[in-house]
PDB file of C-alpha atoms in Angstrom:
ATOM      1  CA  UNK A   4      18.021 -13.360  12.380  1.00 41.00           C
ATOM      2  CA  UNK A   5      21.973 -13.944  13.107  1.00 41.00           C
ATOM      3  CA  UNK A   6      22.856 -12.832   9.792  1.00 44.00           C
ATOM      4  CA  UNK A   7      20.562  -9.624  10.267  1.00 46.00           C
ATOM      5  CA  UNK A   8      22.149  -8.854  13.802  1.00 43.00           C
ATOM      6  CA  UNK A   9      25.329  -9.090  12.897  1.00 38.00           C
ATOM      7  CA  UNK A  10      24.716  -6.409  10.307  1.00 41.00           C
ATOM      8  CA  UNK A  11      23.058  -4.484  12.832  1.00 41.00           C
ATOM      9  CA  UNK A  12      25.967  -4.423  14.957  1.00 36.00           C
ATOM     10  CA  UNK A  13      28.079  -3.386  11.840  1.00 39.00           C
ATOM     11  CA  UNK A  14      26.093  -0.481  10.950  1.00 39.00           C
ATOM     12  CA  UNK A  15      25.969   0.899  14.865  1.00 36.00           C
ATOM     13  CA  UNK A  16      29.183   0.872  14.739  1.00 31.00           C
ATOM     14  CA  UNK A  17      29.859   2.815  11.275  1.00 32.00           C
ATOM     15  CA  UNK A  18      27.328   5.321  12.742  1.00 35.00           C
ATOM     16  CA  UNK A  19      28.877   5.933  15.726  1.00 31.00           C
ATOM     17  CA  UNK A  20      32.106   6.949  13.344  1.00 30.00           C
ATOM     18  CA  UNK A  21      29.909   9.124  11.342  1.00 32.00           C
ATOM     19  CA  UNK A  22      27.930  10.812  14.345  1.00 32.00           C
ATOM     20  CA  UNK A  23      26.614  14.599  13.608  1.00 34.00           C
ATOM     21  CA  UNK A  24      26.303  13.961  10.102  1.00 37.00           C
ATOM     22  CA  UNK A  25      23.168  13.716   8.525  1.00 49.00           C
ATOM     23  CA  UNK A  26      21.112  14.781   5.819  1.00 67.00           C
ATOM     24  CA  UNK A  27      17.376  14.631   4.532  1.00 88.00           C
ATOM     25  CA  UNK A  28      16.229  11.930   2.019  1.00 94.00           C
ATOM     26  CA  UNK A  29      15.261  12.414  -1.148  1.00 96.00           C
ATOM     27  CA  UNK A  30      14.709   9.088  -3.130  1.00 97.00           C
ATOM     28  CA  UNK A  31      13.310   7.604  -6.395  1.00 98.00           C
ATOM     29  CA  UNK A  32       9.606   7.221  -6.094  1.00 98.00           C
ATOM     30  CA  UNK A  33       7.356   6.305  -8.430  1.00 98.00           C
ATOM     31  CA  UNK A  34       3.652   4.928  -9.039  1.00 98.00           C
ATOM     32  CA  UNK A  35       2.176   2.720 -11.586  1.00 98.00           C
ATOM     33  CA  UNK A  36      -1.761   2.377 -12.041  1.00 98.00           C
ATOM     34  CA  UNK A  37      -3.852   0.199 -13.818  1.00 98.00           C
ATOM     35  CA  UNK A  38      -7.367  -1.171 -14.517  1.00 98.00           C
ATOM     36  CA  UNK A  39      -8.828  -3.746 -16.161  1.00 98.00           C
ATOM     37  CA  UNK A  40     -11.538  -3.720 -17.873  1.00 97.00           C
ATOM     38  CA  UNK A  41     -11.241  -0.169 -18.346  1.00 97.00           C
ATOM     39  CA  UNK A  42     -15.287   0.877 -19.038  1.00 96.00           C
ATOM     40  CA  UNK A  43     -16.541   3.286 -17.237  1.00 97.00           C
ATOM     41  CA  UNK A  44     -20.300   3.001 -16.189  1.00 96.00           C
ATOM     42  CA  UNK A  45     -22.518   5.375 -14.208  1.00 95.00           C
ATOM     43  CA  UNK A  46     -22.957   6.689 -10.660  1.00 91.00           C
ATOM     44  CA  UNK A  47     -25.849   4.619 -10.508  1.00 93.00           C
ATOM     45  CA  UNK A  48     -23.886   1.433 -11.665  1.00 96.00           C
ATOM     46  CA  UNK A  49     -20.202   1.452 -11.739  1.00 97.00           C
ATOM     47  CA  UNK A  50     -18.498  -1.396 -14.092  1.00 97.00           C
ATOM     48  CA  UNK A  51     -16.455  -3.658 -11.755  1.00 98.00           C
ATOM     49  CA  UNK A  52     -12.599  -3.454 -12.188  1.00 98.00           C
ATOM     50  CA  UNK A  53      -9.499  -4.749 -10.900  1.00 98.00           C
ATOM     51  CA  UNK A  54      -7.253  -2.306  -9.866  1.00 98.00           C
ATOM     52  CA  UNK A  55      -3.502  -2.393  -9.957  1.00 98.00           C
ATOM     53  CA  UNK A  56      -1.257   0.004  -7.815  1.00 98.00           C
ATOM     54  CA  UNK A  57       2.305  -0.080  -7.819  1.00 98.00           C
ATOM     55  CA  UNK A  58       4.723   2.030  -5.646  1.00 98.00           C
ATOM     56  CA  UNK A  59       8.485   1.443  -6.088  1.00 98.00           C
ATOM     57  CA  UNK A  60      11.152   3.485  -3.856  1.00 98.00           C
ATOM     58  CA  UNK A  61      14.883   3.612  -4.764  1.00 97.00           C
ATOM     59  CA  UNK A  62      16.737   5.284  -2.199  1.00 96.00           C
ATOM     60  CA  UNK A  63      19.837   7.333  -2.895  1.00 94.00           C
ATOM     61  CA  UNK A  64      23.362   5.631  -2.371  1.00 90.00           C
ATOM     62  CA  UNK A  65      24.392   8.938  -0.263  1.00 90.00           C
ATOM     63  CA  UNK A  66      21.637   9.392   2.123  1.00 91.00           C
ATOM     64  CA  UNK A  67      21.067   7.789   5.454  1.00 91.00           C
ATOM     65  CA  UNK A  68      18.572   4.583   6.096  1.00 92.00           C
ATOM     66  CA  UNK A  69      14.942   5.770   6.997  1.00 96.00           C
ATOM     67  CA  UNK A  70      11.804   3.897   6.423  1.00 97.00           C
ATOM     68  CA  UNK A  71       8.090   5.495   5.545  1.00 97.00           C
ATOM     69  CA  UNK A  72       6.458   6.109   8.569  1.00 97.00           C
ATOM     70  CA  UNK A  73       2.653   7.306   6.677  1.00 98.00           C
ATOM     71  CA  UNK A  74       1.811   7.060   3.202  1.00 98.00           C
ATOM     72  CA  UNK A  75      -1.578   8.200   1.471  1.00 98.00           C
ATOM     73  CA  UNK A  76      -2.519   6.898  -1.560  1.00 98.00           C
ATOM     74  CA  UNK A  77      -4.986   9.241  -3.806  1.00 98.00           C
ATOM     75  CA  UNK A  78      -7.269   7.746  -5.946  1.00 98.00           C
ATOM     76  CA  UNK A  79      -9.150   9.703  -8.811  1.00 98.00           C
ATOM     77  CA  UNK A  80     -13.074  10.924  -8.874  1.00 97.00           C
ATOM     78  CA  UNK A  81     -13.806   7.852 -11.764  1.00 97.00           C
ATOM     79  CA  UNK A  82     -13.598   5.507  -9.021  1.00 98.00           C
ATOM     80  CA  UNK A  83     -16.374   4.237  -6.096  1.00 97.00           C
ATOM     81  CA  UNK A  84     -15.858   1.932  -3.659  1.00 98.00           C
ATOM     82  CA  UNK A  85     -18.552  -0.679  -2.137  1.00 97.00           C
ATOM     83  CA  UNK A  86     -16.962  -2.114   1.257  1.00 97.00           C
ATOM     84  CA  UNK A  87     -20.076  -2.093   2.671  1.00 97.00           C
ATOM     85  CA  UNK A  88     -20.989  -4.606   0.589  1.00 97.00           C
ATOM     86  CA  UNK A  89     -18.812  -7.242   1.137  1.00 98.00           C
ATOM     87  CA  UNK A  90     -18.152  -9.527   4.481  1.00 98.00           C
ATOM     88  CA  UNK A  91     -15.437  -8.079   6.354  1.00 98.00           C
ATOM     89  CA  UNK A  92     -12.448  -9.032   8.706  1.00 98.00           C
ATOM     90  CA  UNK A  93     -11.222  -7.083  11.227  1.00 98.00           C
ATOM     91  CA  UNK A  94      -7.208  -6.145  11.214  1.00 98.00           C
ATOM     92  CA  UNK A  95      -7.025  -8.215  14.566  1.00 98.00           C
ATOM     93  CA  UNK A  96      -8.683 -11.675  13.052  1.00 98.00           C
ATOM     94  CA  UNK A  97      -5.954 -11.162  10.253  1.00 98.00           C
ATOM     95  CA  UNK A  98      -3.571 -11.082  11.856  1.00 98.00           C
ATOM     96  CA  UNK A  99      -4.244 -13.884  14.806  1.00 98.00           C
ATOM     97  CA  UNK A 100      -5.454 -16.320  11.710  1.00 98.00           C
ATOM     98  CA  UNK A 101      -6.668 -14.974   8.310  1.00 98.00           C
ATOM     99  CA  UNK A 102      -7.823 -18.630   7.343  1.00 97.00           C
ATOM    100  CA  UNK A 103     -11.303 -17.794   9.612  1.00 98.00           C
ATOM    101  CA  UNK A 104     -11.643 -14.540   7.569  1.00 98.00           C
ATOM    102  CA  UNK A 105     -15.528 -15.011   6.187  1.00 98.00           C
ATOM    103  CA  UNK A 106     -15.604 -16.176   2.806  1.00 96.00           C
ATOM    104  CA  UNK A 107     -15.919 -13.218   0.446  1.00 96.00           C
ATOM    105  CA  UNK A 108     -14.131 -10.464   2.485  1.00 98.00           C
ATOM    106  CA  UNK A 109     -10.471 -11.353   0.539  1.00 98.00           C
ATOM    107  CA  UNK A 110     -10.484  -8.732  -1.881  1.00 98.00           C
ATOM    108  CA  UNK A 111      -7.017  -8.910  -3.163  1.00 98.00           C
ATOM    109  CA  UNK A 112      -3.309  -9.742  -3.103  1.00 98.00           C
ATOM    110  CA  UNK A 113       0.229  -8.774  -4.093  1.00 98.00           C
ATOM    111  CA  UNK A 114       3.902  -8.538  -3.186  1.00 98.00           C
ATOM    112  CA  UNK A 115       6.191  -6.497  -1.641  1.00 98.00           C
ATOM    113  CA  UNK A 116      10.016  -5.904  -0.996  1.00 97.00           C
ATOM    114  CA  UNK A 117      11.720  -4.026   1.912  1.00 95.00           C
ATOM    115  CA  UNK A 118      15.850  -3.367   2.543  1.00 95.00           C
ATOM    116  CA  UNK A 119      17.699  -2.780   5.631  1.00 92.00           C
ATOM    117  CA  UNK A 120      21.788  -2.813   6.207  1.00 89.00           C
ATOM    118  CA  UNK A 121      22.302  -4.155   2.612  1.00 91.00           C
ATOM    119  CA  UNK A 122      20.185  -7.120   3.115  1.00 93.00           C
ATOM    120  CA  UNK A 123      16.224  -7.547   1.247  1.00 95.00           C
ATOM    121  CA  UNK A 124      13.244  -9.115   3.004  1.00 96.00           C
ATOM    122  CA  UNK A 125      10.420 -10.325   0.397  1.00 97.00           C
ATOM    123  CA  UNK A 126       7.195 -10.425   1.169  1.00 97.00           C
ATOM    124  CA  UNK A 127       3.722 -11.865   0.154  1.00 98.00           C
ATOM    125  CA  UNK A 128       0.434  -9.351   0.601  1.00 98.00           C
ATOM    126  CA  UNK A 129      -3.169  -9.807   0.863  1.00 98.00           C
ATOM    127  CA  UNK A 130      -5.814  -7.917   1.137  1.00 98.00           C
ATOM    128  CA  UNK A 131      -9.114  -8.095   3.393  1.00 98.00           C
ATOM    129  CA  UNK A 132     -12.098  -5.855   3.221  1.00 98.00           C
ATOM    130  CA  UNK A 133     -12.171  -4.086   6.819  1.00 98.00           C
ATOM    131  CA  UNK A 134     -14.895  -3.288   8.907  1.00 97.00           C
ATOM    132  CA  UNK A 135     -16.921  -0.165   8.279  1.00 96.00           C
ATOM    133  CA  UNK A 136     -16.994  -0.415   4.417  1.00 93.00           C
ATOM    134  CA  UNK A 137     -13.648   1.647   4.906  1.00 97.00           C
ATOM    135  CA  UNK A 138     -10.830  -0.221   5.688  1.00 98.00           C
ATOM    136  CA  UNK A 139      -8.371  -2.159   4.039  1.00 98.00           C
ATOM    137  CA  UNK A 140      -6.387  -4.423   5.822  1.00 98.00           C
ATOM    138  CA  UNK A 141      -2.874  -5.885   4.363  1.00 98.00           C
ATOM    139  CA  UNK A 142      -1.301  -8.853   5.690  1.00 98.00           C
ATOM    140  CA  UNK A 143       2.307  -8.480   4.769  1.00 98.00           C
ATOM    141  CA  UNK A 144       4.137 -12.404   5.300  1.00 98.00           C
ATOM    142  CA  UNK A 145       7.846 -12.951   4.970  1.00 96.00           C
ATOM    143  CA  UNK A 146      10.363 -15.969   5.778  1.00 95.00           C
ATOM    144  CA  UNK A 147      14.158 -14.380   5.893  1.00 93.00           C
ATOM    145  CA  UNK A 148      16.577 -12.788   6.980  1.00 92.00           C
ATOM    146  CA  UNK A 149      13.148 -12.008   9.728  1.00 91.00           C
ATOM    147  CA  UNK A 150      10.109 -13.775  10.061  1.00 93.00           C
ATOM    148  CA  UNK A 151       7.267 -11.331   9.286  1.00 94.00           C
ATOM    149  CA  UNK A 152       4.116 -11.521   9.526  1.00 96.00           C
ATOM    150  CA  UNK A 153       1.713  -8.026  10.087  1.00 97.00           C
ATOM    151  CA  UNK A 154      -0.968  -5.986   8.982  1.00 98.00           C
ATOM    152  CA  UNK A 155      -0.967  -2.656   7.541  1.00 98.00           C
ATOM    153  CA  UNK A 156      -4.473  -0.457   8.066  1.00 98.00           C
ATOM    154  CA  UNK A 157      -5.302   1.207   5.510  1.00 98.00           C
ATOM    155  CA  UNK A 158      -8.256   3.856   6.209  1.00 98.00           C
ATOM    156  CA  UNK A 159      -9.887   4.772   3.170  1.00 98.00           C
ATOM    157  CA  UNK A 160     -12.140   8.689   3.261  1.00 98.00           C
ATOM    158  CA  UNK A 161     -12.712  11.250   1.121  1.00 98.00           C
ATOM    159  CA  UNK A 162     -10.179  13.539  -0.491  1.00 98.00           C
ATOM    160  CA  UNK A 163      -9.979  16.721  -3.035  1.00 97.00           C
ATOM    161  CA  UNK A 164      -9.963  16.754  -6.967  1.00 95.00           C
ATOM    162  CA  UNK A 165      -8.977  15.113  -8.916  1.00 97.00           C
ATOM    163  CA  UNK A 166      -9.212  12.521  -6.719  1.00 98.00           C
ATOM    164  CA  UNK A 167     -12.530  11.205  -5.186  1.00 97.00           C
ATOM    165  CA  UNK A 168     -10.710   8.580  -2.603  1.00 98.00           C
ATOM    166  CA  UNK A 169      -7.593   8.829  -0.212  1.00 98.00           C
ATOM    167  CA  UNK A 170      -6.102   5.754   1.473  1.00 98.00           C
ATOM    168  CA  UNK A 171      -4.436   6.748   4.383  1.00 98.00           C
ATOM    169  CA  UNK A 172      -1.745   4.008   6.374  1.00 98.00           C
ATOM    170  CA  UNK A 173       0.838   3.790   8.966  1.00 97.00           C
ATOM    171  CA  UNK A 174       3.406   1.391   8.923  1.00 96.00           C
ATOM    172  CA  UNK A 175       3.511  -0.543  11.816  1.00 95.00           C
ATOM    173  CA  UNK A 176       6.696   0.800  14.120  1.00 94.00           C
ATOM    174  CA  UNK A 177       7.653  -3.010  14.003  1.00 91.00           C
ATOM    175  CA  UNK A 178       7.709  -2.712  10.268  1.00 93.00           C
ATOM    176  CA  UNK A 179       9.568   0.662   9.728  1.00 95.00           C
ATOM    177  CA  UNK A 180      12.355  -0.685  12.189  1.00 92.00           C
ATOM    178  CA  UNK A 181      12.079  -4.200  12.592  1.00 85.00           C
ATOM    179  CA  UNK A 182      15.407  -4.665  14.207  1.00 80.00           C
ATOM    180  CA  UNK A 183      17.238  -2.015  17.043  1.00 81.00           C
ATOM    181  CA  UNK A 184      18.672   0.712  14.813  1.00 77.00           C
ATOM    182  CA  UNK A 185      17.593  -1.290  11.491  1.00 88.00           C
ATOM    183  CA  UNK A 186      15.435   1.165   9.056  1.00 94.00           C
ATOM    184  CA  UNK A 187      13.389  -0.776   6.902  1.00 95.00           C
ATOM    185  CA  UNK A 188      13.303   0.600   3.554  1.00 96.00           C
ATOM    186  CA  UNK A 189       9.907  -0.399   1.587  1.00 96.00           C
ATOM    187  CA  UNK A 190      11.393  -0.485  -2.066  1.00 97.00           C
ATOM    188  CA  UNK A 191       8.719  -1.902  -3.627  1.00 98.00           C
ATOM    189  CA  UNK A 192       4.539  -2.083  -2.893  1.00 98.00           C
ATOM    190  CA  UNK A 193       2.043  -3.796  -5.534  1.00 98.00           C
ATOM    191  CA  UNK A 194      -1.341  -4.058  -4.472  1.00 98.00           C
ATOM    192  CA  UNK A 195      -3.987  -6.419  -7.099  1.00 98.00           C
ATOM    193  CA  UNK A 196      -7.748  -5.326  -5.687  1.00 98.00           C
ATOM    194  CA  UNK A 197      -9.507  -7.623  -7.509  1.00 98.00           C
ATOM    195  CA  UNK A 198     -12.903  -7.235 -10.045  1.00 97.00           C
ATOM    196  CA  UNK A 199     -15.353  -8.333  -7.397  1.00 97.00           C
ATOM    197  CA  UNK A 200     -18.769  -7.746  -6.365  1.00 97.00           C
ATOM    198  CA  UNK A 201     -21.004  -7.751  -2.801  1.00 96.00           C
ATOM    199  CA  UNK A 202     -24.495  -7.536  -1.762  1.00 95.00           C
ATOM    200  CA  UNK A 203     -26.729  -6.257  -4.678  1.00 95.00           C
ATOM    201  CA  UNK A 204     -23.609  -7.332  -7.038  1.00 95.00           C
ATOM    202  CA  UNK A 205     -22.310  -3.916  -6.451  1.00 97.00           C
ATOM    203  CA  UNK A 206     -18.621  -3.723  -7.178  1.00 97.00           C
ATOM    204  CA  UNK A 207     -15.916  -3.441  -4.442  1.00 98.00           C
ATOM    205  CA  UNK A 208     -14.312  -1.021  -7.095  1.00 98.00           C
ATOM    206  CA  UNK A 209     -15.782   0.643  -9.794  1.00 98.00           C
ATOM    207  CA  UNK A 210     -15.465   3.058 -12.740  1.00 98.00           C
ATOM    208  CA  UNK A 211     -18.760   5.279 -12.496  1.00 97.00           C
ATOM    209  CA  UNK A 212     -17.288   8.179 -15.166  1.00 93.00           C
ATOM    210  CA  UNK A 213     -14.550   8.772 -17.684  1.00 94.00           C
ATOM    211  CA  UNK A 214     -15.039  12.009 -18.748  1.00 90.00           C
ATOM    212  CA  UNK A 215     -11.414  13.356 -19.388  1.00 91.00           C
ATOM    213  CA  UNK A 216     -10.750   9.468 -20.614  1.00 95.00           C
ATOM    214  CA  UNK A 217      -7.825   9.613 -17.510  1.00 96.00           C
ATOM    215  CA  UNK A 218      -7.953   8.571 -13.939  1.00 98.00           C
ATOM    216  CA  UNK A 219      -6.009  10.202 -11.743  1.00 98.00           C
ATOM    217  CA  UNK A 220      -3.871   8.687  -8.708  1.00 98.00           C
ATOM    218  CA  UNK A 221      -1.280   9.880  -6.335  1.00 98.00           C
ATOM    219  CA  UNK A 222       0.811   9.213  -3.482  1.00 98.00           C
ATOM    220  CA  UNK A 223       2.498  10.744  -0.610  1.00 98.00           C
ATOM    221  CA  UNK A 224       4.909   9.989   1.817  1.00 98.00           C
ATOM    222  CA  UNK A 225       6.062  11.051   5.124  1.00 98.00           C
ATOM    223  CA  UNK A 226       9.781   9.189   5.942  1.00 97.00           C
ATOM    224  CA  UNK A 227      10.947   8.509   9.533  1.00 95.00           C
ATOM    225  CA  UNK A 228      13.621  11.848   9.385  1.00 94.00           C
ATOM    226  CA  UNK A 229      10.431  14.385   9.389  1.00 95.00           C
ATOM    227  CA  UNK A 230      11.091  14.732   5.027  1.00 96.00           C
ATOM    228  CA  UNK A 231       7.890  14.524   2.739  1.00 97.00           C
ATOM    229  CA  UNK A 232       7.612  13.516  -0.867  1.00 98.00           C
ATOM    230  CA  UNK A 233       4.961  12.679  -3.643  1.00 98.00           C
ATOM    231  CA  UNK A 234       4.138  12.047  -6.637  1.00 98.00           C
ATOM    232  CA  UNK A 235       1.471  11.051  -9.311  1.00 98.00           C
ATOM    233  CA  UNK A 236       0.411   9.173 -12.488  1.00 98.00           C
ATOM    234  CA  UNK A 237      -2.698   8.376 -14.276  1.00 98.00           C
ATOM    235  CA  UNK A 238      -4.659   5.275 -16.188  1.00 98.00           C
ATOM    236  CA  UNK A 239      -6.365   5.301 -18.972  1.00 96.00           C
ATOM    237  CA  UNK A 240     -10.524   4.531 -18.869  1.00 96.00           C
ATOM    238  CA  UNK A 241     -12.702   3.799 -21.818  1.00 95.00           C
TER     239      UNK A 241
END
């Protein structure tokens, strides 16, 4: 935290230098996608899969700090999702003590990596099935330069083709800014939803078609200075 303030105090400074100049951002994005096993099934029973969902942000060495304030992931038409079917846990029980989360309603996990003043923050992820059948909830954990721990809601409803699915979150303030005039810069976002099933056995995710042999997935963000950006990738299915 000392070593993080200090920085702080640095970069206030430097700004105050710079004042009345500004410009948008425009970084690197990317996003990877991935399932396994990649057989599709039908509407009537989806094959389970794990899905894999990578986002990676490298800002540009000329612009000025910002952080992601909303991002929407798209997910393509192949894919069907069974919340409903699996015990839950509510974004508040994660984040007081995700050890009394019921059995079952940990659907995933992965890591994450976020920058502010020069200085990186990694971080663990994992994922709980939220209430309503359509909610994700991410507990994001990290030990230094700041002790983090927080959850990121994802809401998941429908959305326009190609895709079927659109995850919708906002970062927590504390998260975008987790420091007075700190930007937090999420560089790096990989999400494992694991091949599980619920009630009935029906899959938390599932590949009910593969017509065009390509699943299609997307994102889009919405950065702290008012600027948008997306972009998109597919998988292969079988």
């Amino acid at each position: 935290m000392k070593k993080l303030a200090i920085a702080v105090t640095g970069a206030l400074a430097l700004a105050g230098i710079g004042a009345g100049i500004s410009s948008a951002v425009n970084p690197d994005i990317t996003i990877q996608a991935s399932m396994s096993p990649t057989k599709h099934g039908t509407k009537k029973k989806p094959k389970v899969t794990k899905l894999v969902v990578k986002l990676a942000t490298t800002p540009r060495s000329d612009e000025p700090a910002f952080a992601a304030s909303d991002t929407i992931v798209h997910l393509g038409k192949e894919l069907v999702f069974n919340g409903k079917a699996l015990k839950t846990c509510s974004a508040a029980q994660v984040q007081s003590d995700d050890t009394k989360c019921p059995k079952g309603s940990r659907v995933g996990q992965g890591k994450a990596a976020g920058t502010a003043l020069g200085l990186t923050e990694n971080l663990t992820v994992t994922a709980y099935n939220g209430p309503g059948g359509n909610k994700l909830e991410l507990l994001v954990d990290g030990q230094t330069p700041l002790q983090i721990h927080s959850v990121i809601e994802g809401i998941l409803s429908k959305d326009s083709a190609p895709y079927g699915k659109k995850l919708s979150v906002h970062v927590p303030d504390g998260l975008q800014q987790p420091a007075p005039g700190a930007y937090a810069t999420l560089v790096q976002f990989d999400t494992t939803i694991n091949a599980v099933r619920g009630k009935g056995r029906a899959p938390y995710v599932g590949i009910a078609s593969c017509k065009t042999k390509n699943v299609a997935f997307g994102v889009d963000y919405k950065y702290t200075d008012g600027t948008t950006k997306s972009t998109k990738t597919t998988s292969k299915c079988t």
